[in-house]
Coordinates of C-alpha atoms and ligand atoms in Angstrom, one line a residue:
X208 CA 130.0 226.1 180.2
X209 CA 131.0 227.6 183.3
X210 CA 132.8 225.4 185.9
X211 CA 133.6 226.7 189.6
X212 CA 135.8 225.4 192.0
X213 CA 134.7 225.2 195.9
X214 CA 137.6 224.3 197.6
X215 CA 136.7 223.2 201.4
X216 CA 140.0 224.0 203.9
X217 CA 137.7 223.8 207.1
X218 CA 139.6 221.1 209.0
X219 CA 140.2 221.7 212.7
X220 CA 143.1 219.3 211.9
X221 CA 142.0 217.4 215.2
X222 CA 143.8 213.8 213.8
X223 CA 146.6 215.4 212.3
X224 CA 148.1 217.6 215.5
X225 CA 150.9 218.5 213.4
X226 CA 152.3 223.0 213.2
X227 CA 148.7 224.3 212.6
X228 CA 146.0 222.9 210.3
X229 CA 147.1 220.3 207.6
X230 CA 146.0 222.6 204.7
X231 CA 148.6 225.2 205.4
X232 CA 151.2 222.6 206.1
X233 CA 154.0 222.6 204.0
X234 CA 154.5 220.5 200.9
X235 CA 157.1 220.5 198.8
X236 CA 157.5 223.9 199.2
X237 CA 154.0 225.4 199.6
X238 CA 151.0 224.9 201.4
X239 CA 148.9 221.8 201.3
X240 CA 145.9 224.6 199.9
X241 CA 147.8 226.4 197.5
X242 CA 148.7 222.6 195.3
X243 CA 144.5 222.9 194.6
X244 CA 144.2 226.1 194.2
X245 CA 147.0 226.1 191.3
X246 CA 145.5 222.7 189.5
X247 CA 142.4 224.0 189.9
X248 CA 142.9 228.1 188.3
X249 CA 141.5 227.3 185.2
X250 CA 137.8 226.7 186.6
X251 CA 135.8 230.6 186.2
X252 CA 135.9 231.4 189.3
X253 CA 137.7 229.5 193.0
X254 CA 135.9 229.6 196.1
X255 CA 138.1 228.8 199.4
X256 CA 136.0 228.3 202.5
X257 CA 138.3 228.6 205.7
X258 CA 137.5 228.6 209.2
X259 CA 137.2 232.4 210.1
X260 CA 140.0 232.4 212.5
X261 CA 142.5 231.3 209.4
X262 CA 141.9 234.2 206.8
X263 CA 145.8 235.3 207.4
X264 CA 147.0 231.8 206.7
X265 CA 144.4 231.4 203.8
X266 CA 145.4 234.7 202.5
X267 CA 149.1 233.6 202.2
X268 CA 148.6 230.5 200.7
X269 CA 146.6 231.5 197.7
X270 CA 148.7 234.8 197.2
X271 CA 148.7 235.8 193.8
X272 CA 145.7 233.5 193.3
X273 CA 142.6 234.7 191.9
X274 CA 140.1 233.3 194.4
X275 CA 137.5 234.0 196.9
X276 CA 137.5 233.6 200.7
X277 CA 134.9 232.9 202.9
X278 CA 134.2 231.4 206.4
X279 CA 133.4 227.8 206.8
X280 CA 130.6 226.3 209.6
X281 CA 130.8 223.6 212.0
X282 CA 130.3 220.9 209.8
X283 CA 131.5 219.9 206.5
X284 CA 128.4 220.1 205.1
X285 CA 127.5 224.0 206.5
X286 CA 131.3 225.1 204.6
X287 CA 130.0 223.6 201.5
X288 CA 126.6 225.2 202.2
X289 CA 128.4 228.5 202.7
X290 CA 130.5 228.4 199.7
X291 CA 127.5 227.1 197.4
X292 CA 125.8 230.6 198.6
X293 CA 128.9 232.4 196.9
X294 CA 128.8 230.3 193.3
X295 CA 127.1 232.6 190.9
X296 CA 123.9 231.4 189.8
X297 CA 124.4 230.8 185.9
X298 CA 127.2 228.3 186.6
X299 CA 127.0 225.4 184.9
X300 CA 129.0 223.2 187.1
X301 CA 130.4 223.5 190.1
X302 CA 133.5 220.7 191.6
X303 CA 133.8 220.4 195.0
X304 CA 137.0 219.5 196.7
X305 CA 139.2 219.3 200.0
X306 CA 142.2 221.1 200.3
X307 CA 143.8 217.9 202.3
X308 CA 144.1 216.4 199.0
X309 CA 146.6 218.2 196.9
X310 CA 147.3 215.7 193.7
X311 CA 144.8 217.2 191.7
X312 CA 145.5 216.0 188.6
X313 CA 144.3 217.2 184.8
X314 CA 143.4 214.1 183.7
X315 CA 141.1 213.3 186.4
X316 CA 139.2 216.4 186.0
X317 CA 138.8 215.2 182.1
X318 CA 137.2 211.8 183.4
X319 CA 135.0 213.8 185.7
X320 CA 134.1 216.2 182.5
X321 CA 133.5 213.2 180.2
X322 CA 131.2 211.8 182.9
X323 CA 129.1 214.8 183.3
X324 CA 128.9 215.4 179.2
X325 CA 128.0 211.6 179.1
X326 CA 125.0 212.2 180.9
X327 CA 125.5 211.6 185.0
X328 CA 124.3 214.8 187.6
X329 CA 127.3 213.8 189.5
X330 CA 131.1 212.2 189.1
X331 CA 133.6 211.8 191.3
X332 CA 137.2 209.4 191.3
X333 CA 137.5 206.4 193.3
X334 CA 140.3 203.8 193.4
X335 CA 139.2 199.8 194.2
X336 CA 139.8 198.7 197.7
X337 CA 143.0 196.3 197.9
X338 CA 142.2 195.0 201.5
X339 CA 140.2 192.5 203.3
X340 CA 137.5 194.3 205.6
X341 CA 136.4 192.9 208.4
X342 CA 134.0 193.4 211.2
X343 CA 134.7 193.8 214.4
X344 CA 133.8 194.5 218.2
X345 CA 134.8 197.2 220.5
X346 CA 137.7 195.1 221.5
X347 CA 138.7 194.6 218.1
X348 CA 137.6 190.7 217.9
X349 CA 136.7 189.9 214.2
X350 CA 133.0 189.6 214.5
X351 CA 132.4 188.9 210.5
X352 CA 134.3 189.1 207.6
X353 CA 132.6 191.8 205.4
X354 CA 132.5 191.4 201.7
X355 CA 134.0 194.5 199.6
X356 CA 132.4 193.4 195.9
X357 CA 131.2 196.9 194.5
X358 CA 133.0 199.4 197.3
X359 CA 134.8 201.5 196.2
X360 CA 137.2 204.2 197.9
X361 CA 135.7 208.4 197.1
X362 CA 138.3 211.0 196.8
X363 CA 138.0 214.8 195.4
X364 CA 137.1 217.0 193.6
X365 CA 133.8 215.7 193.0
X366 CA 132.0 217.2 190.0
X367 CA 128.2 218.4 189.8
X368 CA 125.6 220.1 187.7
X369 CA 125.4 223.4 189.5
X370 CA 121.7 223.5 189.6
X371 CA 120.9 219.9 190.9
X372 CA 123.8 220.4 193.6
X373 CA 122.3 223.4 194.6
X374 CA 118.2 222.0 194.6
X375 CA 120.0 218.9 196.6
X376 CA 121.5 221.2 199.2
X377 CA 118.3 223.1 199.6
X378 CA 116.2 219.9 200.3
X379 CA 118.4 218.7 202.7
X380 CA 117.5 219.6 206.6
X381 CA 119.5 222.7 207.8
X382 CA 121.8 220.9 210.7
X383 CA 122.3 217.7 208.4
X384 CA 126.0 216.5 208.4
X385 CA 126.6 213.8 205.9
X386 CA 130.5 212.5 204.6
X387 CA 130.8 214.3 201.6
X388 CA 128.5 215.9 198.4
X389 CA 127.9 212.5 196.8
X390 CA 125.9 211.7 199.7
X391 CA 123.9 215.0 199.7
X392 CA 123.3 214.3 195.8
X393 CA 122.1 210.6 196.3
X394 CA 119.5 211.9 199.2
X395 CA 118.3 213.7 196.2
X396 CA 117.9 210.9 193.7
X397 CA 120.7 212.5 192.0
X398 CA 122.9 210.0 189.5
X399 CA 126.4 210.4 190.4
X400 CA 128.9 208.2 188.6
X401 CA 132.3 207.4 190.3
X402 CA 135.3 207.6 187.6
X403 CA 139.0 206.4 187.9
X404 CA 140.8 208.2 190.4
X405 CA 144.2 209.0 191.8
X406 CA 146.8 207.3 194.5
X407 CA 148.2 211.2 194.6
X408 CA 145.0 211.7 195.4
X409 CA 145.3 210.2 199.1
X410 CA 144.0 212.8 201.9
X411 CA 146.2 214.3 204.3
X412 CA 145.1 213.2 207.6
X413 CA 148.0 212.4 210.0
X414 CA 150.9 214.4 210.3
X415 CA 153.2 210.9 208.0
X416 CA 150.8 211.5 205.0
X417 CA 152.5 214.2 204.5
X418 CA 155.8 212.3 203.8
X419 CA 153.5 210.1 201.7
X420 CA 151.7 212.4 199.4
X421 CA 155.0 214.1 199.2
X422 CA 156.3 210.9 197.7
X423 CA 153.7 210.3 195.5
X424 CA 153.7 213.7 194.1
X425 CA 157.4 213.9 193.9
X426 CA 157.7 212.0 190.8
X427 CA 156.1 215.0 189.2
X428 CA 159.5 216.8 190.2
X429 CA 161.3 218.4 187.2
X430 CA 165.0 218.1 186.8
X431 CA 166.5 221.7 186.3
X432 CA 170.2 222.3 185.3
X433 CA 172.7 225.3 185.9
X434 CA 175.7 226.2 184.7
X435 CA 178.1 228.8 186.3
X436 CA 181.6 229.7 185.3
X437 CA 184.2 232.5 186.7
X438 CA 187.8 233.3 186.7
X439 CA 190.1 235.8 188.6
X440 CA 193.2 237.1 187.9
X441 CA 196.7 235.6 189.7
X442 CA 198.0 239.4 192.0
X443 CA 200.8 239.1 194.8
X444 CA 200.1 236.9 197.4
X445 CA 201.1 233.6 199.1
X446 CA 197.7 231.7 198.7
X447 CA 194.5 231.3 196.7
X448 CA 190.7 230.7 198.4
X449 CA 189.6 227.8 196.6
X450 CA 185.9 226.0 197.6
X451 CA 187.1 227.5 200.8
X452 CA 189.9 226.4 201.2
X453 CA 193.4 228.1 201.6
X454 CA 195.9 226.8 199.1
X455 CA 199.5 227.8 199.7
X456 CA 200.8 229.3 196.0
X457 CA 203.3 232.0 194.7
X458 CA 200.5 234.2 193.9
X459 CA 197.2 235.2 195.4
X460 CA 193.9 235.9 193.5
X461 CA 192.9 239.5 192.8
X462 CA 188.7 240.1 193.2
X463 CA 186.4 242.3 195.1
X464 CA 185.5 239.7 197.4
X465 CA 187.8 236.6 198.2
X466 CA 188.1 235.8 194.8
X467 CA 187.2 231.8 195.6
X468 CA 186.5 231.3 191.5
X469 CA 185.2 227.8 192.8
X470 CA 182.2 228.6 194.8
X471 CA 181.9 231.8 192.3
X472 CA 181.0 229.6 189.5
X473 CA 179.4 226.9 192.0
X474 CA 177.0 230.0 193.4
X475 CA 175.8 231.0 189.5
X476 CA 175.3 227.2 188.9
X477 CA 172.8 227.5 191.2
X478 CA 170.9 230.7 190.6
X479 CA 170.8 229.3 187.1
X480 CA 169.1 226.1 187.9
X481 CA 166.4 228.2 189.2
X482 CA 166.5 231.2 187.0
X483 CA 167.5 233.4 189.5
X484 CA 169.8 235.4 188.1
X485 CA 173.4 236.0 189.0
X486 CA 176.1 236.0 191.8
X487 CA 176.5 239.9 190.1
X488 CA 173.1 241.3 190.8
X489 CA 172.9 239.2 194.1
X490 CA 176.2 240.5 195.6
X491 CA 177.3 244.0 193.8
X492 CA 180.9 244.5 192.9
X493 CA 180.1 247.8 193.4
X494 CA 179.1 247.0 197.0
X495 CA 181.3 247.7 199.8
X496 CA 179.8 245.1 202.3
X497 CA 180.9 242.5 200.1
X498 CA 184.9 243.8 200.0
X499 CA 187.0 240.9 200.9
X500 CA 183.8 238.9 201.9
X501 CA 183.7 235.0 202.5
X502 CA 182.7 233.4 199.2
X503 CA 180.8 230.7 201.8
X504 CA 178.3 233.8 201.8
X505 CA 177.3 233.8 198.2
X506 CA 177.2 230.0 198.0
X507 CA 175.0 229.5 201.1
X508 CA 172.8 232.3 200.1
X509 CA 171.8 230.4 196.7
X510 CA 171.3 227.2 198.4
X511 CA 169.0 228.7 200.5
X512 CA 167.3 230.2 197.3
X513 CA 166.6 226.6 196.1
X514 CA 165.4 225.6 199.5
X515 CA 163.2 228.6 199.5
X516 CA 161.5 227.4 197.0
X517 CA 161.2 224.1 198.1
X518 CA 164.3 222.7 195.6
X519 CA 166.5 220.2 196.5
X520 CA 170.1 220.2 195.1
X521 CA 170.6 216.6 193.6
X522 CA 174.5 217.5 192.8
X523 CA 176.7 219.5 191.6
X524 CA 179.8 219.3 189.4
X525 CA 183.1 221.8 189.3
X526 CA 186.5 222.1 187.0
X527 CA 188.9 224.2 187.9
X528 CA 191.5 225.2 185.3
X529 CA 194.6 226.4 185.7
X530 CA 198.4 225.1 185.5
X531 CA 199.2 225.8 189.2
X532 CA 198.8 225.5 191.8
X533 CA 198.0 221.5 192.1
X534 CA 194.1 220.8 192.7
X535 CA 194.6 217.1 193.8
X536 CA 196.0 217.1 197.3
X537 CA 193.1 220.1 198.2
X538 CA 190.0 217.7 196.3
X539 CA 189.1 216.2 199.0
X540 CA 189.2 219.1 201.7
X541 CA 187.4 221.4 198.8
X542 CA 184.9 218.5 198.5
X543 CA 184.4 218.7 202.1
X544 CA 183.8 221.9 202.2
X545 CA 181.5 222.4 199.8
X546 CA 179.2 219.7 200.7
X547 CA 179.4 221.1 203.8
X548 CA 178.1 224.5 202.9
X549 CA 175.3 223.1 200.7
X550 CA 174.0 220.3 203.4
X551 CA 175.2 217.6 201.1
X552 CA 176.4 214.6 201.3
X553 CA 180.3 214.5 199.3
X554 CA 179.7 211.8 197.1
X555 CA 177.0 214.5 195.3
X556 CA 180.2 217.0 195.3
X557 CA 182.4 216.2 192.2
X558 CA 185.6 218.3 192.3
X559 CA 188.1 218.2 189.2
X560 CA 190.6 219.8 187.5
X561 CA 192.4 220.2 184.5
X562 CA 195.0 222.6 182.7
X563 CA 194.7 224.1 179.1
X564 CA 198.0 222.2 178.0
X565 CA 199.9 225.7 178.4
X566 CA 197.1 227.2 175.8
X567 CA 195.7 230.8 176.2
X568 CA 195.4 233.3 179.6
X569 CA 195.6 230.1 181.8
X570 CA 198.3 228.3 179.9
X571 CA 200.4 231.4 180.7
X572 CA 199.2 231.4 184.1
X573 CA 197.8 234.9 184.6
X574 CA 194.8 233.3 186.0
X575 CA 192.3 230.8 187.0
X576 CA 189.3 229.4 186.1
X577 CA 186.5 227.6 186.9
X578 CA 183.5 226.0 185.4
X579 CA 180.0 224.3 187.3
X580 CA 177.2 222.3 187.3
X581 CA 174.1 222.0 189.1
X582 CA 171.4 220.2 189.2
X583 CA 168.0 220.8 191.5
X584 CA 164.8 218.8 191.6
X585 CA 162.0 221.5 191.2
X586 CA 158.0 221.4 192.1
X587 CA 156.4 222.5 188.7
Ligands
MG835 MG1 184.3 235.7 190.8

């Protein structure tokens, strides 16, 4: 069985007037268009049907993607048209869906599956309706009180046997425009059954759904920890650069850059979380440009990472060991700080210390150390 995807990414956006069209809008993290094309890349083959004006964006979006694009028509109806011409005629089936709803789940493609091996030409999800519907005039006086027994709500992708889809949209008059493929298989006396779908499901249409699908999606989110650690050796000096802030001591830190062992460790706590490496291959040693440089630099630059990727930092932890100087009057300033740098709010800062009980390099003082936690909510 051969299944192909026809992703439709046509809208105008007229309703949504948000930066663009709502299928290149970002969502955590990456395009509306780019959440179907990824549930949707183990079908044979994608078709994406854009308007022709928005190849550049639709390029972007499905970078790295194995898909085809091609240029939408006026209606829905002529996109779907135009990307049906591009399905290669032994397909078995063929699932049509709009790039405005990006919870495509795994599960409800199964349902649509089971439907079609069960026998229907057609299947697509639909969720029950949970409010009244009423009737009314132009000046929105209720004029009858309608009665929703057996109506459902239609989402996407809905699922076809290629060939009837394809006989269906040949029958049907060329400058037809009907809601969606359901109605274009029914013209034909096609059977389409609808199966249980999805509240993730929910169509992007004014620029606040995107907050909402967001929301519902974001309980996919995946936890990710990091851990960082660092410590740098006590030189001559009067202070030491901790979280960023300067703490009066009879020794300075020696380090290539600042030698703030805090944010050091804080900085590869991060990276980690998103399996980006080190503060080392980010920031050379061997590097002059980093000489003396602001530790805020390294720290900022890995939050920015995790943003980048559409991450949020949930918290992070830090211990710093050493016998002196004294952490506790400089917590809450390093607290501060930090949160600060990381657009944080403190009380997801936690700042600690301890010593080693005069153990080891730190309990003879010829250093300090520090050890970090992160944790960031990743899209899967
Ligand atoms: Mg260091």
């Amino acid at each position: 069985m051969t299944e192909v995807a026809l992703i439709v990414a046509g809208g105008r956006g007229q309703r949504f007037a948000g930066d663009g069209p709502k299928q290149f809008a970002p969502l955590g993290g990456r395009p509306v268009l780019r959440w179907s094309v990824q549930a949707l890349q183990r079908c044979a083959h994608t078709i994406v049907v854009v308007p022709a004006d928005q190849f550049e964006s639709a390029h972007a979006a499905c970078a790295g993607a194995a898909v085809t694009l091609t240029a939408g028509g006026a209606t829905r109806t002529a996109s779907v048209r135009a990307g049906l011409a591009l399905v290669p005629p032994d397909t078995t089936t063929v699932l049509i869906h709009d790039a405005a709803r990006p919870g495509v789940r795994q599960d409800v493609l199964a349902r649509l599956r089971a439907a079609l091996a069960e026998g229907a030409d057609g299947a697509a999800p639909a969720l029950p309706l949970a409010d009244a519907l009423k009737r009314t005039d132009a000046a929105n006086w209720v004029s009858d009180n309608a009665d929703r027994t057996g109506l459902m709500r239609v989402q996407t992708p809905q699922m076809f046997r290629f060939p009837a889809l394809a006989a269906a949209y040949a029958a049907l008059p060329e400058h037809s425009s009907l809601d969606d493929d359901i109605a274009v298989a029914t013209a034909a006396g096609l059977r389409v059954q609808l199966v249980a779908g999805d509240p993730r499901l929910s169509k992007i249409t004014y620029p606040e759904d995107l907050a909402m699908v967001e929301r519902l999606m974001g309980q996919q989110r995946l936890p990710c920890v990091g851990s960082g650690a660092d410590a740098h050796r006590f030189g001559p000096g009067d202070h030491v650069t901790l979280c960023g802030v300067r703490i009066p001591h009879s020794h300075g830190l020696i380090g290539h850059s600042d030698a703030d062992a805090g944010w050091h460790a804080l900085t590869d706590a991060l990276l980690g979380a998103i399996a980006a490496g080190d503060i080392g291959q980010h920031f050379p040693p061997s590097d002059p440009q980093w000489r003396g440089a602001a530790s805020e630099r390294f720290l900022a630059h890995a939050a920015s990472l995790v943003r980048q990727r559409g991450a949020e930092i949930a918290n992070v932890d830090l211990t710093i060991l050493c016998e002196s100087p004294k952490i506790g009057p400089h917590r809450a300033a390093m607290q501060a700080r930090t949160a600060e740098v990381l657009g944080l709010s403190p009380d997801r800062v936690g700042i600690k210390a301890t010593t080693t009980e005069r153990m080891g390099f730190l309990g003879r003082q010829e250093g300090l150390a520090a050890l970090a936690s992160a944790l960031v909510l990743r899209w899967p």
